[in-house]
Amino acid sequence: MLEKIIQKYQEFFASSKREHIKPPHLVNEVRLFIADNFEVDSKKLDKIYHPSQIAIYPKKEGQEYLLSPKTAAFKNPMAYKTLYKLRDVINYLIETEKIDEETRIVIEIARELNDSNKRWAIEKYQRDREVENRSFATAIGELLKEKNF
């Protein structure tokens, strides 16, 4: 195992491109370890999987559902929540045959996603304005009751 790592580093430094080394997949490493150290049928090794490799939505004739939207492009929980909800809606539309593979869906994403502190500050500002607006409404209501106004 150590020889493989040393060989990878030597290849990296010998290369003029100096490309990033792709990390090995855990499932593949487990398969190799079991195959090297134990006598196991290759068909049984093919049954080893990672939960992310499971297709959640089975394919029906002519229908292909969206899978997990997990991506390394961003790591924002609010964005993931939005993508998962969007996936559920689109899969529902596919299931009810409202859309098909020819349908084009355009999704626009905001440049900036608010963090929890900013969302809290916006909610607080809106609550404060609500209270202020109620006090203005009662003051205006009292002024309307006066005869001279």
N, C-alpha and C. Protein backbone atom coordinates (compact mmCIF):
# COMPACT_ATOMS: atom_id res chain seq x y z
N MET A 1 0.83 -1.19 0.00
CA MET A 1 0.00 0.00 0.00
C MET A 1 0.87 1.26 0.00
N LEU A 2 1.90 1.27 0.82
CA LEU A 2 2.79 2.42 0.89
C LEU A 2 3.52 2.63 -0.43
N GLU A 3 3.86 1.54 -1.10
CA GLU A 3 4.54 1.65 -2.40
C GLU A 3 3.64 2.35 -3.42
N LYS A 4 2.33 2.05 -3.37
CA LYS A 4 1.39 2.68 -4.30
C LYS A 4 1.34 4.19 -4.07
N ILE A 5 1.33 4.59 -2.80
CA ILE A 5 1.27 6.01 -2.47
C ILE A 5 2.54 6.72 -2.95
N ILE A 6 3.68 6.10 -2.68
CA ILE A 6 4.96 6.69 -3.11
C ILE A 6 5.00 6.79 -4.63
N GLN A 7 4.51 5.77 -5.30
CA GLN A 7 4.49 5.78 -6.77
C GLN A 7 3.61 6.93 -7.29
N LYS A 8 2.46 7.15 -6.66
CA LYS A 8 1.56 8.23 -7.07
C LYS A 8 2.25 9.58 -6.93
N TYR A 9 2.93 9.79 -5.80
CA TYR A 9 3.64 11.05 -5.59
C TYR A 9 4.76 11.23 -6.61
N GLN A 10 5.47 10.17 -6.91
CA GLN A 10 6.55 10.26 -7.89
C GLN A 10 6.00 10.61 -9.27
N GLU A 11 4.86 10.01 -9.63
CA GLU A 11 4.23 10.31 -10.91
C GLU A 11 3.78 11.78 -10.94
N PHE A 12 3.27 12.26 -9.83
CA PHE A 12 2.81 13.65 -9.75
C PHE A 12 3.97 14.62 -9.99
N PHE A 13 5.09 14.41 -9.31
CA PHE A 13 6.22 15.32 -9.44
C PHE A 13 6.96 15.15 -10.76
N ALA A 14 6.88 13.98 -11.37
CA ALA A 14 7.52 13.76 -12.66
C ALA A 14 6.72 14.37 -13.80
N SER A 15 5.43 14.54 -13.60
CA SER A 15 4.57 15.07 -14.64
C SER A 15 4.74 16.59 -14.76
N SER A 16 4.73 17.08 -15.98
CA SER A 16 4.85 18.52 -16.19
C SER A 16 3.51 19.23 -15.96
N LYS A 17 2.40 18.49 -16.06
CA LYS A 17 1.07 19.07 -15.87
C LYS A 17 0.76 19.32 -14.39
N ARG A 18 1.28 18.46 -13.52
CA ARG A 18 1.02 18.54 -12.08
C ARG A 18 -0.48 18.59 -11.78
N GLU A 19 -1.21 17.66 -12.38
CA GLU A 19 -2.65 17.59 -12.18
C GLU A 19 -2.96 17.09 -10.78
N HIS A 20 -4.10 17.47 -10.29
CA HIS A 20 -4.52 17.01 -8.97
C HIS A 20 -4.74 15.50 -8.99
N ILE A 21 -4.39 14.88 -7.90
CA ILE A 21 -4.59 13.44 -7.77
C ILE A 21 -6.02 13.21 -7.32
N LYS A 22 -6.75 12.42 -8.07
CA LYS A 22 -8.12 12.14 -7.70
C LYS A 22 -8.12 11.13 -6.56
N PRO A 23 -8.85 11.41 -5.49
CA PRO A 23 -8.88 10.46 -4.38
C PRO A 23 -9.62 9.19 -4.79
N PRO A 24 -9.20 8.05 -4.29
CA PRO A 24 -9.88 6.81 -4.66
C PRO A 24 -11.26 6.73 -4.00
N HIS A 25 -12.15 6.04 -4.66
CA HIS A 25 -13.48 5.84 -4.09
C HIS A 25 -13.40 4.79 -2.99
N LEU A 26 -14.05 5.06 -1.90
CA LEU A 26 -14.00 4.18 -0.75
C LEU A 26 -14.48 2.77 -1.09
N VAL A 27 -15.57 2.69 -1.83
CA VAL A 27 -16.14 1.38 -2.18
C VAL A 27 -15.14 0.57 -3.00
N ASN A 28 -14.47 1.23 -3.94
CA ASN A 28 -13.49 0.51 -4.77
C ASN A 28 -12.31 0.04 -3.94
N GLU A 29 -11.87 0.85 -2.98
CA GLU A 29 -10.76 0.46 -2.11
C GLU A 29 -11.16 -0.72 -1.22
N VAL A 30 -12.39 -0.72 -0.74
CA VAL A 30 -12.86 -1.84 0.08
C VAL A 30 -12.92 -3.12 -0.75
N ARG A 31 -13.40 -3.00 -1.98
CA ARG A 31 -13.44 -4.16 -2.88
C ARG A 31 -12.04 -4.72 -3.12
N LEU A 32 -11.09 -3.82 -3.41
CA LEU A 32 -9.71 -4.27 -3.64
C LEU A 32 -9.11 -4.92 -2.40
N PHE A 33 -9.37 -4.36 -1.24
CA PHE A 33 -8.84 -4.91 0.00
C PHE A 33 -9.39 -6.31 0.25
N ILE A 34 -10.71 -6.47 0.07
CA ILE A 34 -11.33 -7.78 0.29
C ILE A 34 -10.81 -8.79 -0.74
N ALA A 35 -10.71 -8.35 -1.99
CA ALA A 35 -10.22 -9.26 -3.04
C ALA A 35 -8.78 -9.69 -2.79
N ASP A 36 -7.95 -8.77 -2.28
CA ASP A 36 -6.54 -9.08 -2.03
C ASP A 36 -6.34 -9.97 -0.81
N ASN A 37 -7.18 -9.80 0.20
CA ASN A 37 -6.94 -10.47 1.48
C ASN A 37 -7.85 -11.66 1.77
N PHE A 38 -8.91 -11.81 0.99
CA PHE A 38 -9.85 -12.90 1.25
C PHE A 38 -10.22 -13.58 -0.07
N GLU A 39 -10.64 -14.81 0.05
CA GLU A 39 -11.10 -15.53 -1.14
C GLU A 39 -12.61 -15.34 -1.25
N VAL A 40 -13.00 -14.43 -2.12
CA VAL A 40 -14.41 -14.09 -2.28
C VAL A 40 -14.74 -14.11 -3.76
N ASP A 41 -15.94 -14.58 -4.07
CA ASP A 41 -16.42 -14.62 -5.45
C ASP A 41 -16.60 -13.18 -5.96
N SER A 42 -16.23 -12.94 -7.21
CA SER A 42 -16.31 -11.59 -7.76
C SER A 42 -17.76 -11.10 -7.85
N LYS A 43 -18.71 -12.01 -7.99
CA LYS A 43 -20.12 -11.61 -8.02
C LYS A 43 -20.55 -11.03 -6.67
N LYS A 44 -20.00 -11.58 -5.59
CA LYS A 44 -20.32 -11.05 -4.27
C LYS A 44 -19.68 -9.68 -4.07
N LEU A 45 -18.49 -9.50 -4.62
CA LEU A 45 -17.84 -8.19 -4.51
C LEU A 45 -18.62 -7.11 -5.23
N ASP A 46 -19.29 -7.48 -6.32
CA ASP A 46 -20.08 -6.50 -7.06
C ASP A 46 -21.30 -6.03 -6.28
N LYS A 47 -21.68 -6.77 -5.24
CA LYS A 47 -22.83 -6.38 -4.43
C LYS A 47 -22.50 -5.30 -3.41
N ILE A 48 -21.22 -5.02 -3.23
CA ILE A 48 -20.82 -3.96 -2.30
C ILE A 48 -21.13 -2.62 -2.97
N TYR A 49 -21.81 -1.75 -2.24
CA TYR A 49 -22.19 -0.45 -2.79
C TYR A 49 -22.18 0.60 -1.69
N HIS A 50 -22.18 1.84 -2.10
CA HIS A 50 -22.33 2.97 -1.19
C HIS A 50 -23.78 3.43 -1.30
N PRO A 51 -24.40 3.87 -0.20
CA PRO A 51 -25.81 4.28 -0.27
C PRO A 51 -26.10 5.36 -1.32
N SER A 52 -25.13 6.19 -1.64
CA SER A 52 -25.36 7.23 -2.65
C SER A 52 -25.49 6.65 -4.06
N GLN A 53 -25.12 5.38 -4.24
CA GLN A 53 -25.21 4.76 -5.56
C GLN A 53 -26.58 4.15 -5.84
N ILE A 54 -27.46 4.23 -4.87
CA ILE A 54 -28.79 3.64 -5.04
C ILE A 54 -29.66 4.61 -5.83
N ALA A 55 -30.34 4.11 -6.84
CA ALA A 55 -31.30 4.92 -7.58
C ALA A 55 -32.59 4.95 -6.77
N ILE A 56 -32.93 6.13 -6.25
CA ILE A 56 -34.10 6.25 -5.38
C ILE A 56 -35.38 6.06 -6.17
N TYR A 57 -35.42 6.64 -7.35
CA TYR A 57 -36.62 6.56 -8.17
C TYR A 57 -36.41 5.52 -9.26
N PRO A 58 -37.22 4.48 -9.27
CA PRO A 58 -37.06 3.47 -10.33
C PRO A 58 -37.50 4.04 -11.67
N LYS A 59 -36.86 3.58 -12.72
CA LYS A 59 -37.23 4.04 -14.06
C LYS A 59 -38.48 3.30 -14.51
N LYS A 60 -39.41 4.05 -15.03
CA LYS A 60 -40.57 3.45 -15.67
C LYS A 60 -40.37 3.61 -17.17
N GLU A 61 -41.21 2.98 -17.93
CA GLU A 61 -41.05 3.07 -19.38
C GLU A 61 -41.19 4.52 -19.84
N GLY A 62 -40.14 5.04 -20.46
CA GLY A 62 -40.19 6.38 -21.00
C GLY A 62 -40.02 7.49 -19.98
N GLN A 63 -39.83 7.14 -18.70
CA GLN A 63 -39.69 8.17 -17.67
C GLN A 63 -38.36 8.00 -16.95
N GLU A 64 -37.65 9.09 -16.81
CA GLU A 64 -36.41 9.08 -16.06
C GLU A 64 -36.50 10.18 -15.01
N TYR A 65 -36.36 9.82 -13.75
CA TYR A 65 -36.51 10.77 -12.66
C TYR A 65 -35.18 11.40 -12.28
N LEU A 66 -35.25 12.57 -11.67
CA LEU A 66 -34.05 13.23 -11.17
C LEU A 66 -33.56 12.52 -9.93
N LEU A 67 -32.25 12.39 -9.82
CA LEU A 67 -31.66 11.76 -8.64
C LEU A 67 -31.21 12.85 -7.66
N SER A 68 -30.41 12.48 -6.71
CA SER A 68 -29.95 13.40 -5.68
C SER A 68 -29.22 14.60 -6.28
N PRO A 69 -29.58 15.81 -5.87
CA PRO A 69 -28.93 17.00 -6.42
C PRO A 69 -27.62 17.36 -5.72
N LYS A 70 -27.09 16.46 -4.91
CA LYS A 70 -25.88 16.76 -4.16
C LYS A 70 -24.73 17.05 -5.12
N THR A 71 -24.07 18.17 -4.91
CA THR A 71 -22.99 18.58 -5.78
C THR A 71 -21.90 19.26 -4.95
N ALA A 72 -20.71 19.28 -5.47
CA ALA A 72 -19.61 19.94 -4.76
C ALA A 72 -19.50 21.40 -5.15
N ALA A 73 -20.41 21.89 -6.00
CA ALA A 73 -20.33 23.26 -6.47
C ALA A 73 -20.55 24.27 -5.35
N PHE A 74 -21.39 23.94 -4.40
CA PHE A 74 -21.61 24.82 -3.27
C PHE A 74 -22.00 23.99 -2.06
N LYS A 75 -21.82 24.59 -0.88
CA LYS A 75 -22.08 23.86 0.35
C LYS A 75 -23.00 24.68 1.26
N ASN A 76 -24.09 25.15 0.71
CA ASN A 76 -25.03 25.96 1.47
C ASN A 76 -26.27 25.12 1.78
N PRO A 77 -26.61 24.94 3.06
CA PRO A 77 -27.77 24.12 3.41
C PRO A 77 -29.08 24.62 2.82
N MET A 78 -29.22 25.94 2.74
CA MET A 78 -30.46 26.50 2.18
C MET A 78 -30.56 26.17 0.68
N ALA A 79 -29.44 26.23 -0.01
CA ALA A 79 -29.45 25.91 -1.43
C ALA A 79 -29.79 24.44 -1.63
N TYR A 80 -29.21 23.57 -0.80
CA TYR A 80 -29.53 22.14 -0.90
C TYR A 80 -31.00 21.89 -0.63
N LYS A 81 -31.55 22.55 0.37
CA LYS A 81 -32.96 22.37 0.69
C LYS A 81 -33.81 22.76 -0.52
N THR A 82 -33.45 23.86 -1.16
CA THR A 82 -34.17 24.32 -2.35
C THR A 82 -34.04 23.31 -3.49
N LEU A 83 -32.83 22.79 -3.71
CA LEU A 83 -32.64 21.83 -4.79
C LEU A 83 -33.41 20.53 -4.54
N TYR A 84 -33.45 20.08 -3.30
CA TYR A 84 -34.19 18.86 -2.99
C TYR A 84 -35.69 19.07 -3.19
N LYS A 85 -36.20 20.22 -2.77
CA LYS A 85 -37.63 20.51 -2.99
C LYS A 85 -37.93 20.60 -4.48
N LEU A 86 -37.03 21.25 -5.22
CA LEU A 86 -37.21 21.37 -6.67
C LEU A 86 -37.20 20.00 -7.33
N ARG A 87 -36.29 19.12 -6.89
CA ARG A 87 -36.25 17.76 -7.42
C ARG A 87 -37.57 17.04 -7.17
N ASP A 88 -38.12 17.19 -5.95
CA ASP A 88 -39.39 16.53 -5.63
C ASP A 88 -40.51 17.03 -6.53
N VAL A 89 -40.56 18.34 -6.77
CA VAL A 89 -41.60 18.91 -7.63
C VAL A 89 -41.46 18.41 -9.06
N ILE A 90 -40.23 18.43 -9.57
CA ILE A 90 -40.01 17.99 -10.96
C ILE A 90 -40.32 16.50 -11.11
N ASN A 91 -39.90 15.69 -10.14
CA ASN A 91 -40.21 14.25 -10.22
C ASN A 91 -41.72 14.01 -10.15
N TYR A 92 -42.43 14.82 -9.36
CA TYR A 92 -43.89 14.71 -9.31
C TYR A 92 -44.49 15.05 -10.67
N LEU A 93 -43.98 16.12 -11.30
CA LEU A 93 -44.49 16.51 -12.62
C LEU A 93 -44.20 15.43 -13.66
N ILE A 94 -43.06 14.77 -13.54
CA ILE A 94 -42.74 13.67 -14.46
C ILE A 94 -43.68 12.50 -14.21
N GLU A 95 -43.90 12.20 -12.93
CA GLU A 95 -44.76 11.06 -12.57
C GLU A 95 -46.20 11.26 -13.04
N THR A 96 -46.70 12.48 -12.92
CA THR A 96 -48.07 12.77 -13.34
C THR A 96 -48.16 13.10 -14.83
N GLU A 97 -47.03 12.98 -15.53
CA GLU A 97 -46.94 13.20 -16.97
C GLU A 97 -47.33 14.61 -17.40
N LYS A 98 -47.06 15.58 -16.54
CA LYS A 98 -47.28 16.99 -16.90
C LYS A 98 -46.11 17.50 -17.76
N ILE A 99 -44.92 16.89 -17.53
CA ILE A 99 -43.75 17.24 -18.35
C ILE A 99 -43.12 15.95 -18.84
N ASP A 100 -42.34 16.05 -19.92
CA ASP A 100 -41.63 14.89 -20.46
C ASP A 100 -40.20 15.28 -20.76
N GLU A 101 -39.47 14.40 -21.47
CA GLU A 101 -38.05 14.67 -21.72
C GLU A 101 -37.84 15.85 -22.67
N GLU A 102 -38.86 16.27 -23.38
CA GLU A 102 -38.74 17.41 -24.30
C GLU A 102 -38.95 18.74 -23.58
N THR A 103 -39.47 18.71 -22.38
CA THR A 103 -39.75 19.93 -21.63
C THR A 103 -38.46 20.58 -21.18
N ARG A 104 -38.36 21.89 -21.38
CA ARG A 104 -37.17 22.63 -20.95
C ARG A 104 -37.52 23.42 -19.71
N ILE A 105 -36.76 23.22 -18.65
CA ILE A 105 -36.99 23.91 -17.39
C ILE A 105 -35.81 24.85 -17.14
N VAL A 106 -36.12 26.12 -16.93
CA VAL A 106 -35.08 27.12 -16.67
C VAL A 106 -35.18 27.51 -15.19
N ILE A 107 -34.06 27.40 -14.50
CA ILE A 107 -34.02 27.72 -13.07
C ILE A 107 -33.05 28.87 -12.88
N GLU A 108 -33.52 29.90 -12.21
CA GLU A 108 -32.66 31.03 -11.92
C GLU A 108 -32.33 31.02 -10.44
N ILE A 109 -31.05 31.19 -10.14
CA ILE A 109 -30.60 31.17 -8.75
C ILE A 109 -30.05 32.55 -8.42
N ALA A 110 -30.37 33.03 -7.23
CA ALA A 110 -29.86 34.33 -6.79
C ALA A 110 -28.35 34.28 -6.68
N ARG A 111 -27.71 35.40 -6.93
CA ARG A 111 -26.25 35.45 -6.83
C ARG A 111 -25.80 35.24 -5.39
N GLU A 112 -26.59 35.77 -4.46
CA GLU A 112 -26.19 35.72 -3.06
C GLU A 112 -27.28 35.04 -2.24
N LEU A 113 -26.90 34.01 -1.53
CA LEU A 113 -27.83 33.35 -0.63
C LEU A 113 -27.61 33.88 0.78
N ASN A 114 -28.69 34.28 1.43
CA ASN A 114 -28.57 34.84 2.77
C ASN A 114 -28.25 33.75 3.78
N ASP A 115 -27.37 34.06 4.71
CA ASP A 115 -27.11 33.12 5.79
C ASP A 115 -28.16 33.31 6.87
N SER A 116 -28.12 32.48 7.91
CA SER A 116 -29.17 32.51 8.93
C SER A 116 -29.20 33.85 9.67
N ASN A 117 -28.03 34.46 9.90
CA ASN A 117 -28.01 35.75 10.59
C ASN A 117 -28.70 36.84 9.78
N LYS A 118 -28.45 36.84 8.49
CA LYS A 118 -29.07 37.86 7.64
C LYS A 118 -30.58 37.63 7.54
N ARG A 119 -30.99 36.35 7.42
CA ARG A 119 -32.43 36.05 7.38
C ARG A 119 -33.10 36.50 8.67
N TRP A 120 -32.43 36.27 9.82
CA TRP A 120 -32.98 36.67 11.11
C TRP A 120 -33.11 38.19 11.16
N ALA A 121 -32.09 38.92 10.69
CA ALA A 121 -32.12 40.37 10.70
C ALA A 121 -33.25 40.90 9.82
N ILE A 122 -33.46 40.28 8.67
CA ILE A 122 -34.56 40.70 7.78
C ILE A 122 -35.90 40.46 8.45
N GLU A 123 -36.08 39.30 9.08
CA GLU A 123 -37.34 39.01 9.78
C GLU A 123 -37.58 39.99 10.91
N LYS A 124 -36.54 40.31 11.67
CA LYS A 124 -36.67 41.27 12.78
C LYS A 124 -37.06 42.64 12.24
N TYR A 125 -36.42 43.08 11.17
CA TYR A 125 -36.75 44.37 10.55
C TYR A 125 -38.21 44.38 10.11
N GLN A 126 -38.66 43.27 9.50
CA GLN A 126 -40.06 43.22 9.03
C GLN A 126 -41.03 43.22 10.20
N ARG A 127 -40.70 42.51 11.30
CA ARG A 127 -41.57 42.53 12.50
C ARG A 127 -41.65 43.94 13.09
N ASP A 128 -40.50 44.63 13.16
CA ASP A 128 -40.48 45.99 13.69
C ASP A 128 -41.32 46.92 12.83
N ARG A 129 -41.22 46.79 11.50
CA ARG A 129 -42.02 47.63 10.62
C ARG A 129 -43.51 47.29 10.77
N GLU A 130 -43.84 46.02 11.00
CA GLU A 130 -45.23 45.61 11.19
C GLU A 130 -45.82 46.30 12.42
N VAL A 131 -45.07 46.27 13.52
CA VAL A 131 -45.53 46.91 14.77
C VAL A 131 -45.69 48.41 14.55
N GLU A 132 -44.72 49.01 13.87
CA GLU A 132 -44.79 50.45 13.58
C GLU A 132 -46.00 50.77 12.70
N ASN A 133 -46.25 49.95 11.70
CA ASN A 133 -47.40 50.17 10.81
C ASN A 133 -48.72 50.03 11.55
N ARG A 134 -48.79 49.09 12.50
CA ARG A 134 -50.02 48.95 13.30
C ARG A 134 -50.26 50.20 14.14
N SER A 135 -49.18 50.74 14.72
CA SER A 135 -49.35 51.96 15.53
C SER A 135 -49.78 53.13 14.64
N PHE A 136 -49.25 53.21 13.42
CA PHE A 136 -49.67 54.25 12.49
C PHE A 136 -51.15 54.07 12.13
N ALA A 137 -51.57 52.82 11.91
CA ALA A 137 -52.96 52.54 11.53
C ALA A 137 -53.92 52.94 12.65
N THR A 138 -53.56 52.66 13.91
CA THR A 138 -54.43 53.05 15.03
C THR A 138 -54.46 54.58 15.18
N ALA A 139 -53.32 55.24 14.97
CA ALA A 139 -53.28 56.70 15.05
C ALA A 139 -54.13 57.34 13.96
N ILE A 140 -54.04 56.78 12.74
CA ILE A 140 -54.85 57.30 11.63
C ILE A 140 -56.32 57.05 11.91
N GLY A 141 -56.64 55.87 12.47
CA GLY A 141 -58.03 55.56 12.81
C GLY A 141 -58.59 56.53 13.83
N GLU A 142 -57.79 56.92 14.82
CA GLU A 142 -58.23 57.87 15.82
C GLU A 142 -58.42 59.27 15.21
N LEU A 143 -57.53 59.63 14.29
CA LEU A 143 -57.68 60.93 13.63
C LEU A 143 -58.93 60.98 12.77
N LEU A 144 -59.27 59.87 12.15
CA LEU A 144 -60.48 59.83 11.30
C LEU A 144 -61.75 59.96 12.13
N LYS A 145 -61.70 59.59 13.40
CA LYS A 145 -62.87 59.69 14.26
C LYS A 145 -63.16 61.14 14.68
N GLU A 146 -62.13 61.98 14.67
CA GLU A 146 -62.31 63.37 15.05
C GLU A 146 -63.09 64.12 13.98
N LYS A 147 -63.93 65.06 14.43
CA LYS A 147 -64.78 65.82 13.48
C LYS A 147 -63.96 66.84 12.71
N ASN A 148 -62.96 67.43 13.32
CA ASN A 148 -62.20 68.50 12.67
C ASN A 148 -61.22 67.98 11.62
N PHE A 149 -60.94 66.70 11.56
CA PHE A 149 -59.93 66.17 10.66
C PHE A 149 -60.50 66.04 9.29
